[in-house]
Coordinates of C-alpha atoms (C1' of nucleotides) in Angstrom, one line a residue:
Chain T
M1 CA 126.6 97.9 94.2
R2 CA 123.8 95.1 94.1
L3 CA 124.0 92.2 96.1
V4 CA 121.3 89.6 95.7
T5 CA 120.9 86.3 97.5
W6 CA 118.6 83.4 96.2
N7 CA 118.0 80.1 97.0
V8 CA 117.8 78.5 93.4
N9 CA 116.8 74.7 94.1
S10 CA 119.0 73.6 91.5
V11 CA 121.2 75.6 89.5
R12 CA 121.0 73.2 86.3
T13 CA 117.6 73.2 85.9
R14 CA 117.3 76.7 87.0
I15 CA 119.9 78.3 84.6
D16 CA 117.8 80.2 82.2
R17 CA 115.9 81.7 84.7
V18 CA 119.1 82.5 86.8
I19 CA 120.6 84.1 83.9
G20 CA 117.7 86.2 82.7
F21 CA 117.3 87.5 86.6
L22 CA 121.0 88.5 86.1
E23 CA 120.7 90.2 82.7
R24 CA 117.8 92.2 83.6
S25 CA 118.2 93.1 87.4
N26 CA 121.9 94.8 87.0
T27 CA 123.3 92.6 89.9
D28 CA 126.6 93.1 90.7
V29 CA 127.0 89.9 93.2
L30 CA 124.6 87.0 93.3
A31 CA 125.0 84.4 96.3
I32 CA 123.1 81.4 95.2
Q33 CA 122.2 78.3 97.7
E34 CA 120.9 74.7 96.8
T35 CA 123.0 74.7 93.4
K36 CA 122.5 70.4 93.9
C37 CA 125.7 69.7 91.6
R38 CA 129.1 69.0 92.1
V39 CA 131.8 71.8 91.3
D40 CA 132.6 69.7 87.8
Q41 CA 128.7 69.7 86.8
F42 CA 128.3 73.6 87.6
P43 CA 127.3 75.7 84.3
Y44 CA 129.9 78.2 84.5
A45 CA 129.8 79.0 80.7
P46 CA 126.5 80.8 80.8
F47 CA 127.6 83.0 83.7
E48 CA 131.1 83.7 82.0
E49 CA 129.0 84.5 78.9
A50 CA 127.1 87.0 80.7
G51 CA 130.3 88.5 82.3
Y52 CA 130.3 87.2 85.5
E53 CA 133.3 85.3 87.4
V54 CA 132.2 82.3 89.5
A55 CA 133.4 80.5 92.6
V56 CA 131.6 77.2 93.3
T57 CA 131.6 74.4 96.3
G58 CA 129.7 71.3 96.0
L59 CA 129.9 67.6 96.5
N60 CA 127.0 65.8 95.2
Q61 CA 123.4 66.5 94.5
W62 CA 122.8 68.0 98.0
N63 CA 123.3 71.6 99.1
G64 CA 125.9 73.3 96.9
V65 CA 126.5 77.2 97.1
A66 CA 128.1 79.7 94.6
L67 CA 129.4 83.3 94.4
I68 CA 128.9 84.9 90.8
S69 CA 130.5 88.3 90.7
R70 CA 131.3 91.2 87.8
V71 CA 133.2 93.0 90.6
G72 CA 135.9 90.5 91.1
I73 CA 135.8 87.5 93.2
E74 CA 139.1 86.7 95.1
N75 CA 140.2 84.8 98.4
V76 CA 137.6 82.3 98.0
R77 CA 137.0 80.0 100.9
T78 CA 134.6 76.9 100.6
Q79 CA 133.9 76.8 104.4
F80 CA 134.0 79.2 107.3
E81 CA 136.3 78.6 110.2
G82 CA 134.9 76.6 112.8
Q83 CA 132.0 75.1 110.7
P84 CA 130.6 72.6 111.8
A85 CA 130.5 68.9 109.9
F86 CA 127.7 66.6 110.3
A87 CA 127.9 62.7 110.9
K88 CA 125.5 60.2 109.5
P89 CA 125.2 57.0 111.1
D90 CA 128.6 54.9 110.7
Q91 CA 130.3 57.6 108.6
E92 CA 132.8 60.2 108.8
P93 CA 131.7 63.4 109.4
V94 CA 131.3 65.5 106.6
V95 CA 131.6 69.5 106.1
E96 CA 128.7 70.1 104.1
P97 CA 128.9 72.4 100.7
R98 CA 127.0 75.1 102.6
A99 CA 129.2 78.1 103.0
I100 CA 131.5 80.0 100.2
G101 CA 133.0 83.2 100.7
A102 CA 135.1 85.6 98.8
T103 CA 136.1 89.2 98.2
C104 CA 133.8 90.9 95.8
G105 CA 134.0 94.7 95.1
G106 CA 135.7 95.1 98.5
I107 CA 133.0 93.1 100.5
D108 CA 133.4 89.8 102.2
V109 CA 130.3 88.1 100.9
W110 CA 129.3 84.9 102.1
S111 CA 126.7 82.4 100.4
L112 CA 125.2 80.6 103.3
Y113 CA 123.0 77.8 103.3
V114 CA 121.9 77.0 107.0
P115 CA 120.6 73.4 107.6
N116 CA 117.2 72.8 107.3
G117 CA 117.1 70.8 110.8
R118 CA 114.4 68.4 109.3
S119 CA 112.4 68.3 112.9
I120 CA 113.1 69.0 116.4
T121 CA 114.0 65.7 117.1
D122 CA 116.5 65.0 114.3
P123 CA 120.0 65.3 114.9
H124 CA 119.9 67.8 111.9
Y125 CA 118.2 70.3 114.2
A126 CA 121.2 70.4 116.5
Y127 CA 123.5 70.7 113.3
K128 CA 121.5 73.5 112.3
L129 CA 121.9 75.3 115.8
S130 CA 125.6 74.4 115.8
F131 CA 126.1 75.8 112.2
L132 CA 124.2 79.4 113.2
T133 CA 126.0 79.5 116.4
A134 CA 129.8 78.6 115.3
L135 CA 128.9 81.3 112.3
A136 CA 128.1 83.8 115.1
E137 CA 131.4 82.9 116.8
Q138 CA 133.5 83.3 113.6
G139 CA 131.9 86.6 112.5
R140 CA 132.4 87.8 116.4
S141 CA 135.9 86.9 116.1
R142 CA 136.5 88.7 112.6
L143 CA 134.7 91.8 114.2
A144 CA 137.2 92.1 117.0
D145 CA 140.2 91.8 115.0
D146 CA 138.9 94.4 112.5
P147 CA 135.6 96.4 113.9
S148 CA 135.5 98.3 110.5
A149 CA 135.5 95.1 108.2
D150 CA 133.1 94.9 105.5
I151 CA 131.1 91.4 105.9
A152 CA 127.8 90.3 104.2
L153 CA 126.7 87.0 105.5
V154 CA 123.5 86.0 103.0
G155 CA 121.8 83.2 102.1
D156 CA 119.0 80.5 103.2
W157 CA 119.0 81.0 106.8
N158 CA 116.1 78.5 107.5
V159 CA 114.4 80.2 110.2
A160 CA 111.6 82.5 110.4
P161 CA 112.6 85.2 113.1
Q162 CA 109.2 86.9 113.7
D163 CA 105.6 85.1 114.0
H164 CA 104.5 87.1 110.9
D165 CA 107.5 85.5 109.0
V166 CA 105.1 82.7 108.7
W167 CA 101.6 82.5 107.1
D168 CA 99.7 80.9 109.8
I169 CA 102.0 81.3 113.3
E170 CA 99.3 79.0 114.7
L171 CA 99.8 76.2 112.4
F172 CA 103.6 76.3 113.1
Q173 CA 103.4 76.7 116.9
D174 CA 106.3 74.7 118.4
N175 CA 107.1 73.6 114.9
L176 CA 110.5 73.8 112.8
Y177 CA 111.7 77.5 111.4
V178 CA 110.2 79.4 114.7
T179 CA 111.2 77.3 117.8
D180 CA 113.1 79.5 120.4
G181 CA 116.2 77.2 119.8
E182 CA 116.3 78.3 116.4
R183 CA 115.5 82.1 116.7
R184 CA 118.2 82.3 119.4
A185 CA 120.8 80.8 117.0
L186 CA 120.1 83.3 114.5
Q187 CA 119.7 86.1 116.7
S188 CA 123.5 84.9 118.3
V189 CA 124.5 86.3 114.6
V190 CA 122.7 89.7 115.2
D191 CA 124.4 89.7 118.8
A192 CA 127.7 89.4 117.1
G193 CA 127.2 92.5 114.9
F194 CA 125.5 91.6 111.9
A195 CA 122.3 93.3 111.3
E196 CA 119.6 92.2 109.3
V197 CA 119.3 94.9 106.5
T198 CA 116.3 94.0 104.3
R199 CA 113.3 94.2 106.7
E200 CA 113.4 97.7 107.5
H201 CA 113.0 98.3 103.5
E202 CA 110.8 95.5 102.9
P203 CA 108.9 94.9 106.2
D204 CA 106.2 92.7 104.8
Q205 CA 107.3 90.3 102.0
Y206 CA 107.8 86.0 101.9
T207 CA 111.1 84.8 100.5
F208 CA 109.5 81.3 100.0
W209 CA 106.4 79.5 99.4
E210 CA 106.0 75.8 98.9
Y211 CA 105.2 74.2 95.9
Q212 CA 102.3 72.2 96.9
Q213 CA 98.7 73.4 98.3
L214 CA 98.5 76.9 96.1
R215 CA 100.8 78.3 98.7
F216 CA 102.1 81.1 96.3
P217 CA 98.7 82.3 94.7
R218 CA 97.4 82.1 98.1
N219 CA 100.4 83.8 99.3
E220 CA 101.1 81.4 102.2
G221 CA 104.8 82.1 102.5
M222 CA 107.5 81.8 104.8
R223 CA 110.5 84.8 105.2
I224 CA 113.9 82.8 105.8
D225 CA 116.2 84.7 103.3
F226 CA 118.0 87.6 104.7
Q227 CA 121.2 89.4 104.4
H228 CA 123.2 90.1 107.3
F229 CA 125.6 92.9 107.5
S230 CA 128.6 94.0 109.5
P231 CA 128.3 97.5 111.2
S232 CA 130.1 99.5 108.5
L233 CA 128.3 97.8 105.3
A234 CA 125.3 98.3 107.2
G235 CA 125.7 102.0 107.1
R236 CA 125.9 101.7 103.3
V237 CA 122.5 100.2 102.6
A238 CA 120.7 102.4 100.7
H239 CA 117.6 100.1 99.5
A240 CA 116.6 96.4 99.7
S241 CA 113.6 94.9 98.1
I242 CA 112.5 91.0 97.2
D243 CA 111.6 90.1 93.8
R244 CA 108.2 88.3 94.4
D245 CA 107.8 88.0 90.6
E246 CA 110.4 85.5 90.3
R247 CA 108.3 82.8 92.3
K248 CA 105.8 83.0 89.2
G249 CA 105.4 80.6 86.0
K250 CA 106.7 77.7 85.0
G251 CA 109.6 76.3 86.1
A252 CA 110.4 78.8 89.0
S253 CA 112.4 78.1 92.2
D254 CA 110.2 78.1 95.7
H255 CA 112.6 81.1 96.8
V256 CA 113.0 84.4 95.4
P257 CA 115.9 87.0 95.1
V258 CA 116.4 89.2 97.9
I259 CA 117.9 92.2 97.2
V260 CA 120.1 95.1 98.8
D261 CA 121.8 98.0 96.9
I262 CA 124.7 99.2 98.8
E263 CA 126.3 103.1 98.4
D264 CA 129.8 102.8 97.2
Chain V
dA1 C1' 95.8 84.2 86.2
dT2 C1' 100.9 84.3 90.5
dG3 C1' 97.8 77.8 89.9
dA4 C1' 97.1 72.5 92.1
dC5 C1' 105.3 69.4 94.8
dA6 C1' 109.9 69.3 92.9
dT7 C1' 115.1 68.2 92.4
dA8 C1' 119.2 64.5 91.6
dC9 C1' 120.1 59.6 90.9
dA10 C1' 119.2 55.7 90.0
dA11 C1' 115.8 53.2 88.5
dT12 C1' 110.8 52.2 87.4
dG13 C1' 112.0 54.0 93.8
dT14 C1' 114.7 56.7 97.6
dA15 C1' 116.6 60.4 99.9
dT16 C1' 115.6 65.5 100.5
dG17 C1' 113.6 69.9 101.1
dA18 C1' 110.1 73.7 103.7

DNA sequence: ATGACATACAATGTATGA
């Protein structure tokens, strides 16, 4: 089975590129992030015409995640247990649409969009850490209940775990994406039993390049999109790759697909 | 060329992102 995660930066603007990728990539399950639309605005028809089923969550123009599957999509959950809410000043806390899970081809697949954090002093930074640690806690609990569970936590993690995951670590020193706090929070997911499975097959590839300042042609990017698998599922990984070509040309997302092939 | 921010919503600018 081929499982792909991709921050598409608006599914409505990018629909032709997303369908084109699906049709040539032999993808079975596609987890997308930053769909940037409400559920009622989601372009279901092109996916269904291509032979896929769709599960979506989205409240407004921000965030939004979805699962696209041609191997079934059951037991859909639009947030994970313990997923933190965020409260804007003088407003009720909202559990933002940043996680959707479903059973696809026997695997519990989660499409995740970890909060960016904005800056280290912003309330969104603490929100980012709590999102990651709550996810780790929930994952740990799931594996305690069933150590052989097949669970895939995939998406845009907005953390660069290693120094070479950004193009110039000097420039990023003590900046968002590379702080000890963010790296520890992401590591808590790994420590809960979820190994990152793409790096060993693609050791030196970014997944994101800013639109500005010729970042892509200069290959000044970041590696922030990952797939974390439970132990039994990690043992079935045959290969992984990053489709750098998807960043090329007019109308590209700023992220590219991160692809994992899983043995049956 | 792989190429010089982009998106949504509202409005002719604002919020957000990485």
